[in-house]
CSV table of C-alpha atoms in Angstrom, one decimal:
chain,number,residue,atom,x,y,z
A,1263,UNK,CA,-73.3,-35.1,-65.2
A,1264,UNK,CA,-72.6,-37.5,-62.5
A,1265,UNK,CA,-68.8,-36.5,-62.1
A,1266,UNK,CA,-70.2,-32.9,-61.4
A,1267,UNK,CA,-72.2,-34.0,-58.7
A,1268,UNK,CA,-69.1,-35.1,-56.6
A,1269,UNK,CA,-67.6,-31.8,-56.6
A,1270,UNK,CA,-68.0,-29.8,-53.6
A,1271,UNK,CA,-69.1,-26.4,-54.8
A,1272,UNK,CA,-69.2,-23.2,-52.0
A,1273,UNK,CA,-70.6,-21.1,-54.1
A,1274,UNK,CA,-74.3,-22.6,-53.8
A,1275,UNK,CA,-73.2,-22.7,-50.3
A,1276,UNK,CA,-73.1,-18.8,-50.9
A,1277,UNK,CA,-76.4,-19.3,-52.5
A,1278,UNK,CA,-78.0,-20.9,-49.8
A,1279,UNK,CA,-76.6,-17.8,-47.3
A,1280,UNK,CA,-78.1,-15.5,-49.8
A,1281,UNK,CA,-81.2,-17.1,-49.5
A,1282,UNK,CA,-81.5,-17.6,-45.5
A,1283,UNK,CA,-79.8,-13.9,-44.9
A,1284,UNK,CA,-82.9,-12.9,-47.7
A,1285,UNK,CA,-85.2,-14.5,-45.0
A,1286,UNK,CA,-83.4,-13.1,-41.9
A,1287,UNK,CA,-84.3,-9.6,-43.5
A,1288,UNK,CA,-87.6,-10.1,-44.1
A,1289,UNK,CA,-88.8,-11.1,-40.8
A,1290,UNK,CA,-86.9,-9.3,-38.2
A,1291,UNK,CA,-86.7,-6.3,-40.8
A,1292,UNK,CA,-89.3,-3.6,-41.6
A,1293,UNK,CA,-87.3,-3.3,-45.3
A,1294,UNK,CA,-87.8,-6.7,-47.7
A,1295,UNK,CA,-91.3,-7.9,-46.9
A,1296,UNK,CA,-91.4,-9.8,-49.6
A,1297,UNK,CA,-87.5,-11.3,-49.0
A,1298,UNK,CA,-88.5,-14.1,-47.1
A,1299,UNK,CA,-90.8,-15.6,-50.1
A,1300,UNK,CA,-87.5,-15.4,-52.7
A,1301,UNK,CA,-85.1,-16.9,-50.3
A,1302,UNK,CA,-87.1,-19.5,-49.9
A,1303,UNK,CA,-87.6,-20.3,-53.5
A,1304,UNK,CA,-84.2,-19.6,-53.8
A,1305,UNK,CA,-83.8,-23.0,-51.4
A,1306,UNK,CA,-86.2,-24.2,-53.5
A,1307,UNK,CA,-84.7,-24.3,-56.7
A,1308,UNK,CA,-81.0,-25.2,-54.4
A,1309,UNK,CA,-83.1,-28.3,-53.8
A,1310,UNK,CA,-84.6,-29.2,-57.0
A,1311,UNK,CA,-81.4,-29.3,-58.6
A,1312,UNK,CA,-79.4,-30.9,-56.2
A,1313,UNK,CA,-81.3,-33.4,-55.4
A,1314,UNK,CA,-82.4,-34.7,-58.9
A,1315,UNK,CA,-78.6,-34.6,-59.2
A,1316,UNK,CA,-79.2,-37.7,-56.9
A,1317,UNK,CA,-81.8,-39.1,-57.5
A,1318,UNK,CA,-80.0,-39.5,-61.6
A,1319,UNK,CA,-77.2,-41.7,-59.9
A,1320,UNK,CA,-79.7,-43.4,-57.7
A,1321,UNK,CA,-81.4,-44.6,-61.2
A,1322,UNK,CA,-78.1,-45.3,-62.4
A,1323,UNK,CA,-77.2,-47.9,-59.6
A,1324,UNK,CA,-81.2,-48.9,-59.8
A,1325,UNK,CA,-79.6,-49.5,-64.0
A,1326,UNK,CA,-76.9,-51.3,-62.8
A,1327,UNK,CA,-79.2,-53.7,-60.7
A,1328,UNK,CA,-79.5,-53.1,-57.5
A,1329,UNK,CA,-83.0,-52.8,-56.3
A,1330,UNK,CA,-85.8,-49.8,-56.1
A,1331,UNK,CA,-86.7,-50.6,-52.7
A,1332,UNK,CA,-82.7,-50.8,-52.0
A,1333,UNK,CA,-82.1,-47.3,-53.6
A,1334,UNK,CA,-84.9,-46.0,-52.1
A,1335,UNK,CA,-84.3,-47.0,-49.3
A,1336,UNK,CA,-80.6,-45.1,-48.8
A,1337,UNK,CA,-81.9,-42.5,-50.2
A,1338,UNK,CA,-84.7,-41.7,-47.6
A,1339,UNK,CA,-82.0,-42.4,-44.8
A,1340,UNK,CA,-79.7,-40.2,-45.8
A,1341,UNK,CA,-82.6,-37.6,-46.6
A,1342,UNK,CA,-83.9,-38.0,-42.9
A,1343,UNK,CA,-80.6,-37.9,-41.1
A,1344,UNK,CA,-80.1,-34.4,-42.5
A,1345,UNK,CA,-83.6,-33.1,-42.6
A,1346,UNK,CA,-85.1,-34.4,-39.3
A,1347,UNK,CA,-82.7,-34.4,-36.5
A,1348,UNK,CA,-82.7,-31.0,-35.7
A,1349,UNK,CA,-86.1,-30.1,-36.0
A,1350,UNK,CA,-87.3,-33.0,-33.5
A,1351,UNK,CA,-84.7,-31.1,-31.9
A,1352,UNK,CA,-86.7,-28.2,-31.5
A,1353,UNK,CA,-90.0,-30.0,-31.3
A,1354,UNK,CA,-88.7,-32.4,-27.8
A,1355,UNK,CA,-86.6,-28.7,-27.0
A,1356,UNK,CA,-90.2,-27.3,-27.3
A,1357,UNK,CA,-92.3,-29.3,-25.7
A,1358,UNK,CA,-90.8,-30.5,-22.6
A,1359,UNK,CA,-90.0,-26.7,-22.1
A,1360,UNK,CA,-94.1,-26.1,-22.7
A,1361,UNK,CA,-94.1,-24.1,-25.7
A,1362,UNK,CA,-98.1,-23.6,-26.1
A,1363,UNK,CA,-97.5,-23.7,-29.6
A,1364,UNK,CA,-95.7,-26.6,-30.3
A,1365,UNK,CA,-97.8,-28.9,-27.8
A,1366,UNK,CA,-100.7,-27.5,-29.8
A,1367,UNK,CA,-98.8,-28.3,-33.6
A,1368,UNK,CA,-96.7,-31.3,-32.8
A,1369,UNK,CA,-97.9,-33.8,-35.0
A,1370,UNK,CA,-98.5,-31.4,-37.9
A,1371,UNK,CA,-94.3,-30.5,-37.5
A,1372,UNK,CA,-94.1,-34.3,-37.1
A,1373,UNK,CA,-95.7,-35.8,-40.1
A,1374,UNK,CA,-94.5,-32.4,-42.2
A,1375,UNK,CA,-98.0,-32.0,-42.9
A,1376,UNK,CA,-98.7,-28.3,-41.3
A,1377,UNK,CA,-98.1,-26.7,-44.6
A,1378,UNK,CA,-101.9,-28.0,-45.2
A,1379,UNK,CA,-103.2,-26.0,-41.5
A,1380,UNK,CA,-101.1,-23.5,-42.4
A,1381,UNK,CA,-102.8,-22.2,-45.5
A,1382,UNK,CA,-105.8,-22.8,-43.5
A,1383,UNK,CA,-106.0,-21.1,-40.5
A,1384,UNK,CA,-102.5,-18.8,-41.0
A,1385,UNK,CA,-98.8,-18.7,-39.2
A,1386,UNK,CA,-98.6,-19.4,-36.1
A,1387,UNK,CA,-96.0,-16.9,-34.1
A,1388,UNK,CA,-92.4,-19.0,-34.4
A,1389,UNK,CA,-93.2,-22.6,-36.4
A,1390,UNK,CA,-94.2,-20.8,-39.5
A,1391,UNK,CA,-91.3,-21.7,-41.4
A,1392,UNK,CA,-92.0,-24.7,-41.3
A,1393,UNK,CA,-94.3,-24.8,-44.1
A,1394,UNK,CA,-91.7,-25.1,-46.5
A,1395,UNK,CA,-89.5,-28.0,-44.2
A,1396,UNK,CA,-93.1,-29.7,-45.4
A,1397,UNK,CA,-92.9,-29.3,-48.9
A,1398,UNK,CA,-89.5,-30.1,-48.9
A,1399,UNK,CA,-90.6,-33.6,-47.0
A,1400,UNK,CA,-93.2,-33.9,-49.6
A,1401,UNK,CA,-91.7,-33.3,-52.6
A,1402,UNK,CA,-88.7,-35.9,-50.8
A,1403,UNK,CA,-92.0,-38.4,-51.1
A,1404,UNK,CA,-92.9,-38.5,-54.8
A,1405,UNK,CA,-90.2,-36.7,-56.9
A,1406,UNK,CA,-87.9,-40.5,-56.5
A,1407,UNK,CA,-90.0,-42.9,-58.4
A,1408,UNK,CA,-90.8,-39.9,-61.0
A,1409,UNK,CA,-86.9,-39.9,-61.5
A,1410,UNK,CA,-86.2,-43.1,-61.0
A,1411,UNK,CA,-89.3,-44.4,-62.9
A,1412,UNK,CA,-89.8,-42.3,-65.9
A,1413,UNK,CA,-88.4,-42.9,-69.3
A,1414,UNK,CA,-85.7,-40.6,-69.8
A,1415,UNK,CA,-87.1,-39.2,-72.9
A,1416,UNK,CA,-90.3,-38.0,-71.3
A,1417,UNK,CA,-88.1,-36.4,-68.3
A,1418,UNK,CA,-87.9,-33.2,-69.9
A,1419,UNK,CA,-91.3,-32.4,-71.1
A,1420,UNK,CA,-92.5,-34.1,-68.1
A,1421,UNK,CA,-91.0,-31.8,-65.6
A,1422,UNK,CA,-92.0,-29.2,-67.8
A,1423,UNK,CA,-95.7,-29.6,-67.8
A,1424,UNK,CA,-95.5,-29.8,-63.3
A,1425,UNK,CA,-93.8,-26.5,-64.0
A,1426,UNK,CA,-97.7,-24.9,-66.4
A,1427,UNK,CA,-99.6,-27.0,-63.9
A,1428,UNK,CA,-97.9,-25.1,-60.5
A,1429,UNK,CA,-98.1,-22.0,-62.6
A,1430,UNK,CA,-102.0,-22.7,-63.4
A,1431,UNK,CA,-102.4,-24.5,-60.0
A,1432,UNK,CA,-102.0,-19.9,-58.2
A,1433,UNK,CA,-104.2,-18.7,-61.2
A,1434,UNK,CA,-107.3,-21.3,-60.0
A,1435,UNK,CA,-109.3,-19.7,-58.0
A,1436,UNK,CA,-109.1,-20.8,-54.2
A,1437,UNK,CA,-111.8,-22.6,-52.2
A,1438,UNK,CA,-112.8,-19.8,-48.8
A,1439,UNK,CA,-111.8,-21.2,-46.2
A,1440,UNK,CA,-108.5,-21.6,-48.2
A,1441,UNK,CA,-106.4,-18.5,-46.3
A,1442,UNK,CA,-103.2,-18.8,-47.9
A,1443,UNK,CA,-103.1,-21.1,-51.2
A,1444,UNK,CA,-99.0,-20.3,-51.6
A,1445,UNK,CA,-98.6,-22.5,-49.2
A,1446,UNK,CA,-99.4,-26.0,-50.8
A,1447,UNK,CA,-97.1,-27.8,-52.2
A,1448,UNK,CA,-98.4,-27.4,-56.0
A,1449,UNK,CA,-98.5,-23.7,-56.2
A,1450,UNK,CA,-95.0,-23.6,-55.0
A,1451,UNK,CA,-93.4,-27.1,-57.4
A,1452,UNK,CA,-92.5,-24.9,-59.9
A,1453,UNK,CA,-89.9,-23.6,-58.2
A,1454,UNK,CA,-87.8,-27.4,-57.4
A,1455,UNK,CA,-89.2,-28.1,-60.9
A,1456,UNK,CA,-86.8,-25.2,-62.4
A,1457,UNK,CA,-84.0,-26.6,-60.1
A,1458,UNK,CA,-84.7,-30.3,-61.8
A,1459,UNK,CA,-84.8,-28.9,-65.3
A,1460,UNK,CA,-81.5,-27.0,-64.7
A,1461,UNK,CA,-80.0,-30.4,-63.2
A,1462,UNK,CA,-80.9,-32.3,-66.8
A,1463,UNK,CA,-79.7,-29.2,-69.3
A,1464,UNK,CA,-76.5,-30.3,-68.2
A,1465,UNK,CA,-76.9,-33.5,-70.3
A,1466,UNK,CA,-79.3,-31.2,-73.1
A,1467,UNK,CA,-77.6,-28.4,-74.7
A,1468,UNK,CA,-80.9,-27.1,-76.3
A,1469,UNK,CA,-82.2,-27.1,-72.7
A,1470,UNK,CA,-79.1,-25.0,-71.0
A,1471,UNK,CA,-79.4,-22.8,-73.8
A,1472,UNK,CA,-83.1,-22.2,-73.7
A,1473,UNK,CA,-82.6,-21.6,-69.7
A,1474,UNK,CA,-79.2,-18.9,-70.4
A,1475,UNK,CA,-81.6,-17.4,-72.9
A,1476,UNK,CA,-84.7,-16.6,-71.2
A,1477,UNK,CA,-83.0,-16.7,-67.9
A,1478,UNK,CA,-82.0,-13.2,-68.1
A,1479,UNK,CA,-85.6,-12.2,-69.4
A,1480,UNK,CA,-87.1,-13.8,-66.4
A,1481,UNK,CA,-84.4,-11.8,-64.1
A,1482,UNK,CA,-85.9,-8.6,-65.5
A,1483,UNK,CA,-89.2,-9.5,-65.3
A,1484,UNK,CA,-88.7,-9.9,-61.4
A,1485,UNK,CA,-87.0,-7.0,-60.9
A,1486,UNK,CA,-89.4,-5.3,-62.2
A,1487,UNK,CA,-92.1,-6.4,-60.3
A,1488,UNK,CA,-90.1,-5.6,-57.3
A,1489,UNK,CA,-90.2,-2.1,-58.7
A,1490,UNK,CA,-93.8,-2.4,-58.7
A,1491,UNK,CA,-93.5,-1.3,-62.3
A,1492,UNK,CA,-95.5,-4.8,-63.3
A,1493,UNK,CA,-99.4,-5.0,-62.4
A,1494,UNK,CA,-100.0,-7.7,-60.1
A,1495,UNK,CA,-103.6,-9.2,-60.7
A,1496,UNK,CA,-103.7,-12.9,-60.0
A,1497,UNK,CA,-102.2,-14.1,-63.3
A,1498,UNK,CA,-99.5,-10.6,-63.0
A,1499,UNK,CA,-98.4,-13.5,-59.6
A,1500,UNK,CA,-98.1,-16.5,-61.0
A,1501,UNK,CA,-95.6,-15.4,-63.8
A,1502,UNK,CA,-93.1,-13.5,-61.1
A,1503,UNK,CA,-93.3,-16.5,-59.4
A,1504,UNK,CA,-92.9,-18.8,-62.8
A,1505,UNK,CA,-90.1,-16.1,-63.3
A,1506,UNK,CA,-88.9,-16.2,-60.2
A,1507,UNK,CA,-87.4,-19.9,-60.3
A,1508,UNK,CA,-87.4,-19.7,-63.7
A,1509,UNK,CA,-84.4,-16.7,-62.8
A,1510,UNK,CA,-82.7,-18.5,-60.0
A,1511,UNK,CA,-82.7,-21.2,-62.6
A,1512,UNK,CA,-80.0,-19.4,-64.6
A,1513,UNK,CA,-78.1,-17.8,-61.6
A,1514,UNK,CA,-77.5,-21.0,-60.5
A,1515,UNK,CA,-76.4,-22.5,-63.8
A,1516,UNK,CA,-74.2,-19.8,-63.7
A,1517,UNK,CA,-72.9,-20.4,-60.9
A,1518,UNK,CA,-72.1,-23.9,-61.1
A,1519,UNK,CA,-70.3,-23.4,-64.3
A,1520,UNK,CA,-68.0,-20.9,-63.3
A,1521,UNK,CA,-69.4,-18.4,-65.6
A,1522,UNK,CA,-69.0,-15.2,-63.4
A,1523,UNK,CA,-65.7,-15.4,-61.5
A,1524,UNK,CA,-66.3,-12.6,-59.5
A,1525,UNK,CA,-69.9,-13.8,-58.4
A,1526,UNK,CA,-68.6,-17.0,-57.6
A,1527,UNK,CA,-65.4,-15.7,-55.7
A,1528,UNK,CA,-68.0,-14.1,-53.6
A,1529,UNK,CA,-70.0,-16.3,-53.4
A,1530,UNK,CA,-67.1,-19.2,-52.6
A,1531,UNK,CA,-66.0,-16.2,-49.8
A,1532,UNK,CA,-65.2,-18.8,-46.5
A,1533,UNK,CA,-67.4,-16.0,-44.2
A,1534,UNK,CA,-70.8,-16.9,-46.9
A,1535,UNK,CA,-70.3,-20.2,-47.6
A,1536,UNK,CA,-70.3,-21.3,-43.7
A,1537,UNK,CA,-72.9,-19.4,-43.0
A,1538,UNK,CA,-74.3,-21.4,-46.4
A,1539,UNK,CA,-73.4,-24.8,-44.8
A,1540,UNK,CA,-74.4,-24.2,-41.3
A,1541,UNK,CA,-78.0,-22.2,-43.2
A,1542,UNK,CA,-80.4,-25.1,-42.6
A,1543,UNK,CA,-79.9,-24.7,-38.8
A,1544,UNK,CA,-80.1,-20.7,-39.3
A,1545,UNK,CA,-83.7,-20.7,-41.1
A,1546,UNK,CA,-84.4,-23.3,-38.3
A,1547,UNK,CA,-84.3,-21.9,-35.3
A,1548,UNK,CA,-83.9,-18.1,-36.1
A,1549,UNK,CA,-87.8,-17.2,-34.7
A,1550,UNK,CA,-87.2,-19.2,-31.4
A,1551,UNK,CA,-84.3,-16.8,-31.0
A,1552,UNK,CA,-86.3,-13.9,-32.3
A,1553,UNK,CA,-89.2,-14.4,-29.7
A,1554,UNK,CA,-86.6,-15.4,-26.7
A,1555,UNK,CA,-84.8,-11.5,-28.2
A,1556,UNK,CA,-88.3,-10.4,-27.2
A,1557,UNK,CA,-88.8,-11.5,-24.1
A,1558,UNK,CA,-85.4,-10.3,-22.9
A,1559,UNK,CA,-86.5,-6.8,-24.1
A,1560,UNK,CA,-89.7,-7.0,-22.7
A,1561,UNK,CA,-87.6,-8.4,-19.3
A,1562,UNK,CA,-85.2,-5.3,-19.4
A,1563,UNK,CA,-88.5,-3.1,-19.4
A,1564,UNK,CA,-86.7,-1.2,-22.7
A,1565,UNK,CA,-89.7,-0.5,-24.5
A,1566,UNK,CA,-89.7,-1.5,-28.5
A,1567,UNK,CA,-85.7,-1.6,-29.3
A,1568,UNK,CA,-84.8,-0.5,-32.9
A,1569,UNK,CA,-85.0,-2.8,-35.9
A,1570,UNK,CA,-81.3,-2.9,-36.4
A,1571,UNK,CA,-80.3,-3.8,-33.0
A,1572,UNK,CA,-82.7,-7.1,-32.6
A,1573,UNK,CA,-81.4,-7.6,-36.9
A,1574,UNK,CA,-77.9,-8.2,-35.6
A,1575,UNK,CA,-78.6,-9.6,-31.9
A,1576,UNK,CA,-81.2,-12.3,-33.2
A,1577,UNK,CA,-78.8,-12.9,-36.7
A,1578,UNK,CA,-75.2,-13.4,-34.7
A,1579,UNK,CA,-76.8,-15.7,-32.2
A,1580,UNK,CA,-78.7,-17.2,-34.8
A,1581,UNK,CA,-75.5,-17.8,-36.4
A,1582,UNK,CA,-73.6,-19.0,-33.3
A,1583,UNK,CA,-75.9,-21.5,-32.5
A,1584,UNK,CA,-76.6,-22.9,-35.7
A,1585,UNK,CA,-72.9,-23.4,-35.6
A,1586,UNK,CA,-72.5,-25.0,-32.0
A,1587,UNK,CA,-76.0,-27.6,-33.4
A,1588,UNK,CA,-73.5,-28.2,-36.6
A,1589,UNK,CA,-70.3,-28.6,-34.9
A,1590,UNK,CA,-72.0,-30.8,-32.2
A,1591,UNK,CA,-74.5,-32.0,-33.2
A,1592,UNK,CA,-75.8,-32.1,-37.1
A,1593,UNK,CA,-72.2,-32.6,-38.5
A,1594,UNK,CA,-72.0,-36.0,-36.5
A,1595,UNK,CA,-75.4,-37.4,-37.2
A,1596,UNK,CA,-74.5,-36.3,-40.9
A,1597,UNK,CA,-71.4,-38.6,-41.2
A,1598,UNK,CA,-73.5,-41.7,-40.6
A,1599,UNK,CA,-75.0,-41.0,-44.4
A,1600,UNK,CA,-71.6,-43.3,-44.8
A,1601,UNK,CA,-73.4,-46.3,-43.6
A,1602,UNK,CA,-75.8,-45.7,-46.6
A,1603,UNK,CA,-73.9,-44.8,-49.6
A,1604,UNK,CA,-76.5,-44.5,-52.9
A,1605,UNK,CA,-75.1,-47.6,-54.0
A,1606,UNK,CA,-74.0,-50.9,-52.2
A,1607,UNK,CA,-70.6,-51.7,-53.0
A,1608,UNK,CA,-70.0,-55.1,-53.0
A,1609,UNK,CA,-73.4,-56.8,-54.5
A,1610,UNK,CA,-72.9,-55.1,-58.3
A,1611,UNK,CA,-69.8,-54.3,-59.3
A,1612,UNK,CA,-71.1,-52.4,-62.7
A,1613,UNK,CA,-72.1,-49.9,-59.7
A,1614,UNK,CA,-68.6,-49.8,-58.2
A,1615,UNK,CA,-68.1,-46.0,-59.1
A,1616,UNK,CA,-71.8,-44.7,-58.0
A,1617,UNK,CA,-70.9,-45.6,-54.2
A,1618,UNK,CA,-68.9,-41.7,-53.5
A,1619,UNK,CA,-72.2,-39.7,-52.5
A,1620,UNK,CA,-72.0,-35.8,-53.5
A,1621,UNK,CA,-70.9,-33.7,-50.8
A,1622,UNK,CA,-73.6,-30.7,-52.2
A,1623,UNK,CA,-76.5,-32.0,-50.0
């Protein structure tokens, strides 16, 4: 498993591209209103899969003699170098330009707790998507200790229990002042945990067979719900979320194993792989680019332009901005991770084989 974690898999970048395009279609067109939720869920499952793989290697470092605190420090520094700079750059620019929304919510965003506020007050105009970034950061806080310290024999059962707990949490009646409970971390954590379960399945044939057997049925159920063939109440919606996470884990597993060559060739092609590589920037920037587009249209006094024009202009401009951000801002900062290997060489000879970091995160 650890060896697999070091291979770069372009088809996973392609899946990221699918996820971010689903978000763009949902936010910028009259179609696929629920597509954004599916895109974010796919991001969550991918994140759970990749981060759990990284943390299993961190666990090996701890078991090889490296200090837990040192290992956690390396993990959090690397995560911070990848996740924080682009968001803080956007927040700093918004603050300096006097954006009222960012100035009002700045501390919620800096602390990655905006999902708690949004669950009560609803979605703001430009930074609503930051709720999912907050969920991921909260996941990063708790998950390392679970993966590193949980007994191996209990890990799969523990993750399964968390998946069930998340599904149950969704059907518990929310307090009256909680308008959008779906933005709370427990509500969506089953998607992250399904990704983690997929990671464990790489060393557990029984678990792998279970995902391969149940995944197609979950996908069929989700497709039926999208086609309005499944009556949805609170329980039905929770079941759809559950099956969505399971179906995505199954699809990711197929992509990782190369079980569908045609699909993998499509996902791993140069364009989707590149879109996936810069997908984080696309996700962060797109509402701000959309706001600029709306101001430009208003300034030109052309009225409301067709949704296709909005989608095309905003999507292309966002991709261009994300590409520039990756080339001149994110990638240079990301390269600093080489100074913070998960397992520090030299101190413990047993760790030498674990030093090379994965290239997929």
